[in-house]
């Protein structure tokens, strides 16, 4: 396999799909050497097949807003790869959503799900619907209209959507209600991230953030360090950032920054429980701003308009917001300020030049598909509980999540340790995730 040749072909065909091409390029570059040790992969054209989604559904979503006006959005589901299990992955509601973004996310999801050790294929979906500023009733009507199309292509053994940016417990509730009405069966296994009264798993809301911190802890331990007392900067204030702030604080770290599209909140002494709880209130305002945080905690925090979390001095940086949120200039600022560990929690949160800067400086860096896999892993645990018609205690779920994150970390170390001892977590995660899917595809023939 020649990564450059495959990329050139994809670039010709999908020149508009920047995020998709970026995600594929990163994986191909890191697996090329290992892949070429397997002539059987080459013969079966595994890599040429794995980069293309198995199926894409694209549909129109029409709904009526509170003023009585008709609104039209695009809806999608990308069923990327089903070699190791049914398609599994979230739904994103954000104005930027298009096929490039969903193909990148579905591709990443395939390898992430493979890393979790659970039998889940990769999928992703969503809409360009913007939930910011919408009323509950508008969100409900949109979710119902979206599910009116989606329900035919999902199922507990075929494709299991969940949340992502813009889709949380409220949206999953509205979508599940509509699914149940259309399908006429109480089939909880069809969506994950459900409410705990009707089939949801304990710890699922916290799982992405908790898992990210468990991974970070293992990464620091491997380097002979401990998270206790370290300064942590976190971007975002959504569900993932909230879980990360909660666990980082529990583990004795100081969360010195959170951020939103409007700027950063600097918290020199670190967050306390009241502040962490307030993140949920901030999110619930549906305004997508963090400025009110500094008004609520004026003596302990400061709002700096237009700045990112990376402008605040920290030991560990945890991007928890959006793809490509860390640019090369941000990476340089972090390095200048002495940051020595970056765990990407958002999917593809760092631009390629930023990753290169971290790796060149030989600081610890781990990619999203390993660090944030605790979310989908706990979705997998929710599916198991649904299939068995039981629910586990929070401790049981948390213990399993912890051991899954440890095994993901171990897989990264196994496949990513370079001759000079540096652990290239990007390479490790990509090779470990890829190998399992590639072998499964080989076993299942040309389909
Ligand atoms: N959207 C999350 C992710 O990027 C979770 C997906 C899921 O739980 O299925 O992995």
Short mmCIF file of C-alpha atoms in Angstrom, two decimals, residues 79-362:
data_model
loop_
_atom_site.label_atom_id
_atom_site.label_comp_id
_atom_site.label_asym_id
_atom_site.label_seq_id
_atom_site.Cartn_x
_atom_site.Cartn_y
_atom_site.Cartn_z
CA UNK A 79 -22.98 3.34 8.19
CA UNK A 80 -19.23 3.13 7.91
CA UNK A 81 -18.02 -0.34 8.78
CA UNK A 82 -19.72 -3.44 10.19
CA UNK A 83 -16.81 -5.91 10.23
CA UNK A 84 -16.73 -6.38 14.01
CA UNK A 85 -20.30 -5.54 15.00
CA UNK A 86 -23.40 -3.49 14.19
CA UNK A 87 -22.84 0.16 13.24
CA UNK A 88 -22.45 2.22 16.40
CA UNK A 89 -21.85 5.91 16.90
CA UNK A 90 -23.46 9.19 17.78
CA UNK A 91 -25.66 11.79 16.12
CA UNK A 92 -24.40 15.36 15.88
CA UNK A 93 -26.76 18.34 15.60
CA UNK A 94 -24.71 21.39 14.63
CA UNK A 95 -24.96 23.89 11.76
CA UNK A 96 -21.58 22.74 10.39
CA UNK A 97 -22.75 19.13 9.86
CA UNK A 98 -22.17 17.85 6.34
CA UNK A 99 -21.00 14.60 4.77
CA UNK A 100 -17.32 15.42 5.13
CA UNK A 101 -17.68 15.81 8.89
CA UNK A 102 -19.86 12.71 9.27
CA UNK A 103 -17.55 10.59 7.12
CA UNK A 104 -14.54 11.68 9.20
CA UNK A 105 -16.43 10.91 12.39
CA UNK A 106 -17.68 7.53 11.11
CA UNK A 107 -14.18 6.57 9.98
CA UNK A 108 -12.68 7.52 13.36
CA UNK A 109 -15.52 5.74 15.14
CA UNK A 110 -14.70 2.48 13.37
CA UNK A 111 -11.20 2.34 14.88
CA UNK A 112 -12.25 3.82 18.22
CA UNK A 113 -14.94 1.16 18.64
CA UNK A 114 -12.43 -1.51 17.70
CA UNK A 115 -10.12 -0.24 20.48
CA UNK A 116 -12.86 -0.57 23.12
CA UNK A 117 -12.58 -4.40 22.99
CA UNK A 118 -16.38 -4.55 22.48
CA UNK A 119 -18.08 -5.89 19.31
CA UNK A 120 -19.18 -2.62 17.69
CA UNK A 121 -18.80 -1.42 14.10
CA UNK A 122 -18.59 2.26 13.19
CA UNK A 123 -21.31 4.74 12.22
CA UNK A 124 -22.22 8.39 12.62
CA UNK A 125 -25.10 10.64 11.74
CA UNK A 126 -26.74 13.94 12.42
CA UNK A 127 -28.11 17.11 10.99
CA UNK A 128 -27.25 20.73 10.27
CA UNK A 129 -30.01 21.67 12.76
CA UNK A 130 -28.74 24.22 15.31
CA UNK A 131 -30.19 23.57 18.79
CA UNK A 132 -28.77 26.86 20.16
CA UNK A 133 -31.61 29.25 21.01
CA UNK A 134 -34.35 26.71 20.19
CA UNK A 135 -37.20 26.01 22.63
CA UNK A 136 -37.78 22.53 24.09
CA UNK A 137 -40.83 22.19 21.87
CA UNK A 138 -38.86 23.09 18.76
CA UNK A 139 -36.15 20.58 19.67
CA UNK A 140 -38.84 17.94 20.23
CA UNK A 141 -40.52 18.59 16.89
CA UNK A 142 -37.19 18.48 15.12
CA UNK A 143 -36.17 15.20 16.84
CA UNK A 144 -39.51 13.63 15.93
CA UNK A 145 -39.20 14.68 12.29
CA UNK A 146 -35.62 13.38 12.19
CA UNK A 147 -36.63 10.01 13.63
CA UNK A 148 -39.51 9.71 11.17
CA UNK A 149 -36.82 9.06 8.54
CA UNK A 150 -34.09 7.47 10.63
CA UNK A 151 -36.10 4.72 12.30
CA UNK A 152 -36.20 2.45 9.25
CA UNK A 153 -32.43 2.10 9.06
CA UNK A 154 -31.55 1.58 12.73
CA UNK A 155 -32.04 -1.38 15.07
CA UNK A 156 -30.44 -2.96 18.12
CA UNK A 157 -28.54 -5.46 15.93
CA UNK A 158 -28.02 -3.24 12.89
CA UNK A 159 -27.23 0.35 13.84
CA UNK A 160 -27.35 1.98 17.27
CA UNK A 161 -27.12 5.79 17.39
CA UNK A 162 -26.32 7.85 20.52
CA UNK A 163 -25.40 11.44 21.34
CA UNK A 164 -22.61 13.72 20.15
CA UNK A 165 -22.35 17.53 19.96
CA UNK A 166 -25.87 19.00 20.27
CA UNK A 167 -27.45 15.66 21.17
CA UNK A 168 -27.78 14.82 24.88
CA UNK A 169 -30.31 13.14 27.15
CA UNK A 170 -33.17 15.45 26.12
CA UNK A 171 -32.76 14.77 22.39
CA UNK A 172 -32.27 11.02 22.89
CA UNK A 173 -35.52 11.03 24.92
CA UNK A 174 -37.51 12.75 22.18
CA UNK A 175 -36.03 10.48 19.51
CA UNK A 176 -36.65 7.31 21.52
CA UNK A 177 -40.29 8.34 22.11
CA UNK A 178 -40.82 8.74 18.38
CA UNK A 179 -38.96 5.53 17.56
CA UNK A 180 -41.19 3.59 19.96
CA UNK A 181 -44.33 5.03 18.43
CA UNK A 182 -43.24 4.17 14.89
CA UNK A 183 -41.77 0.73 15.59
CA UNK A 184 -44.50 -0.23 18.07
CA UNK A 185 -42.09 -2.05 20.31
CA UNK A 186 -40.21 -1.19 23.49
CA UNK A 187 -36.80 -1.87 22.06
CA UNK A 188 -34.39 -0.01 24.35
CA UNK A 189 -31.28 -1.38 22.62
CA UNK A 190 -31.83 0.82 19.57
CA UNK A 191 -30.36 4.01 21.07
CA UNK A 192 -27.84 4.60 23.86
CA UNK A 193 -27.45 7.51 26.24
CA UNK A 194 -31.05 6.99 27.35
CA UNK A 195 -32.54 8.30 30.60
CA UNK A 196 -31.85 6.10 33.59
CA UNK A 197 -35.55 5.44 34.23
CA UNK A 198 -36.05 3.83 30.81
CA UNK A 199 -33.03 1.73 29.94
CA UNK A 200 -30.09 4.13 30.22
CA UNK A 201 -26.87 3.08 31.92
CA UNK A 202 -25.54 4.67 35.07
CA UNK A 203 -22.29 6.56 34.39
CA UNK A 204 -23.05 7.02 30.65
CA UNK A 205 -23.39 10.83 30.98
CA UNK A 206 -20.01 11.03 32.74
CA UNK A 207 -18.31 8.26 30.76
CA UNK A 208 -16.45 10.19 28.04
CA UNK A 209 -14.90 12.60 30.53
CA UNK A 210 -14.22 9.94 33.17
CA UNK A 211 -12.70 7.59 30.60
CA UNK A 212 -10.50 10.41 29.29
CA UNK A 213 -9.13 11.02 32.77
CA UNK A 214 -8.53 7.29 33.38
CA UNK A 215 -6.58 7.18 30.13
CA UNK A 216 -4.65 10.33 31.06
CA UNK A 217 -3.83 8.83 34.46
CA UNK A 218 -2.39 5.71 32.80
CA UNK A 219 -0.41 7.83 30.36
CA UNK A 220 1.04 9.91 33.21
CA UNK A 221 1.81 6.83 35.32
CA UNK A 222 3.63 5.26 32.40
CA UNK A 223 5.80 8.40 32.33
CA UNK A 224 6.36 8.12 36.09
CA UNK A 225 4.06 11.03 36.96
CA UNK A 226 0.83 11.54 38.90
CA UNK A 227 -2.10 13.82 38.14
CA UNK A 228 -2.46 15.00 41.75
CA UNK A 229 -1.73 18.72 42.07
CA UNK A 230 -1.30 19.27 38.32
CA UNK A 231 -2.88 22.24 36.54
CA UNK A 232 -5.33 21.18 33.86
CA UNK A 233 -6.84 23.37 31.12
CA UNK A 234 -10.05 22.16 29.48
CA UNK A 235 -11.80 23.59 26.44
CA UNK A 236 -15.57 23.41 26.22
CA UNK A 237 -18.31 23.31 28.84
CA UNK A 238 -20.58 20.60 27.43
CA UNK A 239 -21.22 17.13 28.72
CA UNK A 240 -17.72 15.84 27.93
CA UNK A 241 -15.92 18.81 29.53
CA UNK A 242 -18.17 18.50 32.59
CA UNK A 243 -17.25 14.83 33.06
CA UNK A 244 -13.57 15.65 32.58
CA UNK A 245 -13.69 18.51 35.14
CA UNK A 246 -15.49 16.26 37.63
CA UNK A 247 -12.98 13.40 37.42
CA UNK A 248 -9.89 15.63 37.18
CA UNK A 249 -10.99 17.41 40.38
CA UNK A 250 -11.80 14.09 42.12
CA UNK A 251 -8.30 12.88 41.27
CA UNK A 252 -6.75 15.95 42.91
CA UNK A 253 -5.89 17.99 39.82
CA UNK A 254 -6.65 21.73 39.57
CA UNK A 255 -8.87 22.67 36.62
CA UNK A 256 -7.60 26.19 35.93
CA UNK A 257 -9.50 26.93 32.70
CA UNK A 258 -12.69 26.12 30.82
CA UNK A 259 -13.74 27.86 27.63
CA UNK A 260 -16.54 28.53 25.16
CA UNK A 261 -16.89 30.20 21.77
CA UNK A 262 -16.98 33.60 23.54
CA UNK A 263 -13.71 33.23 25.50
CA UNK A 264 -11.99 31.53 28.43
CA UNK A 265 -12.65 31.44 32.16
CA UNK A 266 -9.43 31.40 34.15
CA UNK A 267 -9.73 29.86 37.62
CA UNK A 268 -6.29 30.21 39.30
CA UNK A 269 -7.10 28.06 42.37
CA UNK A 270 -8.92 25.39 40.36
CA UNK A 271 -12.60 24.43 40.15
CA UNK A 272 -14.71 23.38 43.11
CA UNK A 273 -17.92 21.32 43.12
CA UNK A 274 -20.20 24.39 42.94
CA UNK A 275 -18.40 25.52 39.81
CA UNK A 276 -18.61 22.07 38.24
CA UNK A 277 -22.36 21.99 38.98
CA UNK A 278 -22.73 25.45 37.45
CA UNK A 279 -21.38 24.11 34.15
CA UNK A 280 -24.66 22.22 33.79
CA UNK A 281 -26.67 25.44 34.37
CA UNK A 282 -24.53 27.21 31.77
CA UNK A 283 -25.19 24.46 29.24
CA UNK A 284 -28.92 24.50 30.04
CA UNK A 285 -29.19 28.20 29.11
CA UNK A 286 -28.68 26.98 25.53
CA UNK A 287 -26.74 30.16 24.67
CA UNK A 288 -23.30 28.58 24.10
CA UNK A 289 -21.40 31.14 26.21
CA UNK A 290 -19.18 30.89 29.31
CA UNK A 291 -19.04 34.60 30.31
CA UNK A 292 -21.80 34.21 33.00
CA UNK A 293 -19.45 31.86 34.93
CA UNK A 294 -17.24 34.80 35.96
CA UNK A 295 -20.30 36.80 37.07
CA UNK A 296 -21.37 33.89 39.28
CA UNK A 297 -17.88 33.37 40.79
CA UNK A 298 -16.36 36.88 40.59
CA UNK A 299 -13.66 36.53 43.24
CA UNK A 300 -12.36 33.14 42.06
CA UNK A 301 -12.53 33.44 38.29
CA UNK A 302 -11.98 35.82 35.40
CA UNK A 303 -13.47 35.92 31.90
CA UNK A 304 -11.08 36.76 29.08
CA UNK A 305 -13.05 37.48 25.90
CA UNK A 306 -11.90 35.96 22.62
CA UNK A 307 -9.16 33.79 24.17
CA UNK A 308 -8.86 30.01 24.12
CA UNK A 309 -8.19 27.72 27.08
CA UNK A 310 -4.65 27.27 25.71
CA UNK A 311 -3.69 30.79 26.75
CA UNK A 312 -3.88 29.74 30.43
CA UNK A 313 -0.71 28.18 31.86
CA UNK A 314 -1.19 24.45 32.55
CA UNK A 315 0.63 21.12 32.85
CA UNK A 316 -2.04 19.09 31.07
CA UNK A 317 -4.29 20.27 28.24
CA UNK A 318 -7.56 18.49 27.49
CA UNK A 319 -9.31 19.71 24.32
CA UNK A 320 -12.99 18.79 24.85
CA UNK A 321 -14.80 20.94 22.30
CA UNK A 322 -14.61 20.46 18.54
CA UNK A 323 -12.48 19.07 15.70
CA UNK A 324 -9.37 21.04 14.78
CA UNK A 325 -9.78 23.31 17.82
CA UNK A 326 -6.03 23.23 18.56
CA UNK A 327 -4.09 24.97 15.78
CA UNK A 328 -0.32 25.03 15.39
CA UNK A 329 -0.16 28.48 17.06
CA UNK A 330 -2.09 27.10 20.06
CA UNK A 331 0.29 24.14 20.30
CA UNK A 332 3.23 26.53 20.31
CA UNK A 333 1.60 28.66 23.02
CA UNK A 334 1.01 25.55 25.15
CA UNK A 335 4.60 24.41 24.69
CA UNK A 336 5.92 27.90 25.50
CA UNK A 337 3.87 27.88 28.72
CA UNK A 338 5.38 24.56 29.76
CA UNK A 339 2.51 22.15 29.04
CA UNK A 340 3.92 18.62 28.96
CA UNK A 341 0.87 16.42 28.33
CA UNK A 342 -2.04 16.75 25.90
CA UNK A 343 -4.88 14.25 25.80
CA UNK A 344 -7.26 14.97 22.94
CA UNK A 345 -10.81 14.36 24.16
CA UNK A 346 -12.69 15.90 21.21
CA UNK A 347 -12.67 13.89 17.99
CA UNK A 348 -9.66 15.03 15.91
CA UNK A 349 -9.32 18.04 18.23
CA UNK A 350 -5.78 18.89 17.13
CA UNK A 351 -4.72 19.97 13.66
CA UNK A 352 -1.93 17.86 12.07
CA UNK A 353 0.64 20.66 12.54
CA UNK A 354 -0.25 20.89 16.24
CA UNK A 355 0.26 17.13 16.71
CA UNK A 356 3.56 17.39 14.89
CA UNK A 357 4.67 20.19 17.24
CA UNK A 358 3.77 18.11 20.32
CA UNK A 359 5.54 15.02 19.00
CA UNK A 360 8.60 17.00 17.96
CA UNK A 361 8.82 18.44 21.46
CA UNK A 362 8.49 14.83 22.74
#
